Every structure is written in C-alpha cells, then in structure tokens.
Amino acid sequence: MVSDTVGDFIIRLKNAGAVKKTSVSVPYSALKHAIAEKLKNAGFVQSVEKKGKKARKTLDVALKYDNEKLPVIHGVKRVSKPGRRLYRSAREIVPVRYGHGALILSTPKGILTGKEARKENVGGEALFEIW
C-alpha cells in the first residue's frame, strides 16, 4: 500500500526513463490522469491512455526520448508531501531550472503548470517539480 500516490507515480516515470522503458503502467486515478495530461502538454511524456474497466483501470504513459535516446525527464522533486503540504501563491511561483523545467500545482482551477498558474493568477498546492 502506497501512501503517496503522486510521489510513486513521478518516481516510476523517472526510473522507467533511466532504464529506457517505452511506457509505464500505473494504477488509475483521476488525479494521476490529470497530472499525466499536463506532463504531455508540457512535453515530458509522449502519450497517455486509460485502460481497463471498473476496479482494474490502469494508466499507460508512453515516455518521450530525445534524438540521442536520452529520456526527456532528467529529474523530479516532490515538493508537497503527505506529512507536509506546501502551498504557493501566484506571486511565489518561479521558473524551475531557469525555465527548462515545470512546477505542477493543484489549484482551484484544476491541475496547472507554474506558467499557467501565473497566467491565471491563481496559487495552490505545489505537488512537484520536473525537469
């Protein structure tokens, strides 16, 4: 039983890229699906697909690699953890790795990247940074 499902999800993506896997299959949740869609829009994963029915649903995420067969996801850092939730206002959101990364936030307007949250002028729980 995993207590931190978001942390488990992002570490699975990073580890699968490190061993050159083409895709990752994780247990489905609406939160993980929304996060995976944001990662797809930000250019960190290739595609996202929901498979299965009822309690056996899984989320298949196809990883993205560059021209030299290196994973696009170089690293991740969990910001808000189950033991300590961290929130950021719109003014506190800064670029990750000089603009080469992304901050994923859970906001009242849904899951947003740092750039989108600044544009919408909304803050929220900082889930993780990815670069």
CSV table of C-alpha atoms in Angstrom, one decimal, residues 28-127:
chain,number,residue,atom,x,y,z
A,28,TYR,CA,-5.5,4.7,-12.4
A,29,SER,CA,-6.8,7.7,-10.5
A,30,ALA,CA,-8.3,10.9,-11.9
A,31,LEU,CA,-5.5,13.0,-10.2
A,32,LYS,CA,-2.8,10.9,-11.9
A,33,HIS,CA,-4.6,11.2,-15.2
A,34,ALA,CA,-4.8,15.0,-14.9
A,35,ILE,CA,-1.1,15.2,-14.0
A,36,ALA,CA,-0.1,12.9,-16.9
A,37,GLU,CA,-2.1,15.1,-19.3
A,38,LYS,CA,-0.3,18.2,-18.0
A,39,LEU,CA,3.1,16.4,-18.5
A,40,LYS,CA,2.0,15.5,-22.0
A,41,ASN,CA,1.1,19.2,-22.8
A,42,ALA,CA,4.4,20.4,-21.3
A,43,GLY,CA,6.3,17.9,-23.5
A,44,PHE,CA,7.7,15.5,-20.8
A,45,VAL,CA,5.7,12.4,-22.0
A,46,GLN,CA,4.6,11.2,-25.4
A,47,SER,CA,1.0,9.9,-24.8
A,48,VAL,CA,-1.4,9.0,-22.0
A,49,GLU,CA,-4.0,6.2,-22.2
A,50,LYS,CA,-6.6,4.9,-19.8
A,51,LYS,CA,-7.1,1.1,-20.0
A,52,GLY,CA,-9.3,-1.4,-18.2
A,53,LYS,CA,-12.7,-1.3,-16.6
A,54,LYS,CA,-14.1,-0.6,-13.1
A,55,ALA,CA,-11.5,-1.5,-10.3
A,56,ARG,CA,-8.9,-2.8,-12.8
A,57,LYS,CA,-8.2,0.5,-14.5
A,58,THR,CA,-4.7,1.4,-15.4
A,59,LEU,CA,-3.0,4.4,-16.8
A,60,ASP,CA,-0.4,3.8,-19.5
A,61,VAL,CA,2.1,6.6,-20.1
A,62,ALA,CA,4.4,6.4,-23.1
A,63,LEU,CA,7.7,8.0,-22.3
A,64,LYS,CA,9.4,10.6,-24.5
A,65,TYR,CA,13.1,10.5,-25.6
A,66,ASP,CA,15.3,13.0,-27.4
A,67,ASN,CA,17.3,12.4,-30.6
A,68,GLU,CA,20.2,10.9,-28.7
A,69,LYS,CA,17.9,8.3,-27.0
A,70,LEU,CA,18.1,10.1,-23.6
A,71,PRO,CA,14.9,10.5,-21.5
A,72,VAL,CA,13.3,13.9,-21.6
A,73,ILE,CA,12.6,13.6,-17.8
A,74,HIS,CA,16.0,14.1,-16.2
A,75,GLY,CA,14.8,14.5,-12.6
A,76,VAL,CA,11.8,15.1,-10.3
A,77,LYS,CA,11.5,16.6,-6.9
A,78,ARG,CA,8.4,16.1,-4.7
A,79,VAL,CA,7.6,19.5,-3.1
A,80,SER,CA,4.4,18.9,-1.1
A,81,LYS,CA,4.4,15.6,0.8
A,82,PRO,CA,1.6,13.8,2.8
A,83,GLY,CA,3.4,14.9,6.0
A,84,ARG,CA,3.9,18.5,5.0
A,85,ARG,CA,1.7,20.2,2.5
A,86,LEU,CA,3.2,23.3,0.8
A,87,TYR,CA,1.2,26.0,-0.9
A,88,ARG,CA,2.3,28.8,-3.1
A,89,SER,CA,0.5,32.0,-4.1
A,90,ALA,CA,0.7,33.2,-7.7
A,91,ARG,CA,3.4,35.7,-6.8
A,92,GLU,CA,5.6,32.9,-5.2
A,93,ILE,CA,5.7,30.7,-8.3
A,94,VAL,CA,9.1,31.0,-10.0
A,95,PRO,CA,10.5,29.2,-13.1
A,96,VAL,CA,12.1,25.8,-12.4
A,97,ARG,CA,15.7,25.2,-13.6
A,98,TYR,CA,15.8,28.6,-15.4
A,99,GLY,CA,12.7,27.7,-17.4
A,100,HIS,CA,13.8,24.2,-18.5
A,101,GLY,CA,11.5,22.5,-16.0
A,102,ALA,CA,8.0,22.8,-14.8
A,103,LEU,CA,6.2,23.1,-11.4
A,104,ILE,CA,2.9,21.2,-11.2
A,105,LEU,CA,0.3,22.6,-8.9
A,106,SER,CA,-3.1,21.5,-7.7
A,107,THR,CA,-5.3,24.7,-7.8
A,108,PRO,CA,-9.0,25.5,-7.6
A,109,LYS,CA,-8.9,25.6,-11.4
A,110,GLY,CA,-7.5,22.1,-11.6
A,111,ILE,CA,-4.0,20.8,-12.2
A,112,LEU,CA,-1.9,23.5,-13.7
A,113,THR,CA,1.8,24.1,-14.5
A,114,GLY,CA,3.6,27.0,-12.9
A,115,LYS,CA,3.4,29.1,-16.1
A,116,GLU,CA,-0.4,28.5,-16.4
A,117,ALA,CA,-1.0,29.3,-12.8
A,118,ARG,CA,0.9,32.6,-13.1
A,119,LYS,CA,-1.1,33.5,-16.2
A,120,GLU,CA,-4.4,32.6,-14.4
A,121,ASN,CA,-3.1,34.5,-11.3
A,122,VAL,CA,-4.0,31.5,-9.0
A,123,GLY,CA,-2.0,29.7,-6.4
A,124,GLY,CA,-2.3,26.2,-4.9
A,125,GLU,CA,-0.6,23.2,-3.5
A,126,ALA,CA,2.8,22.7,-5.2
A,127,LEU,CA,2.9,19.0,-6.0
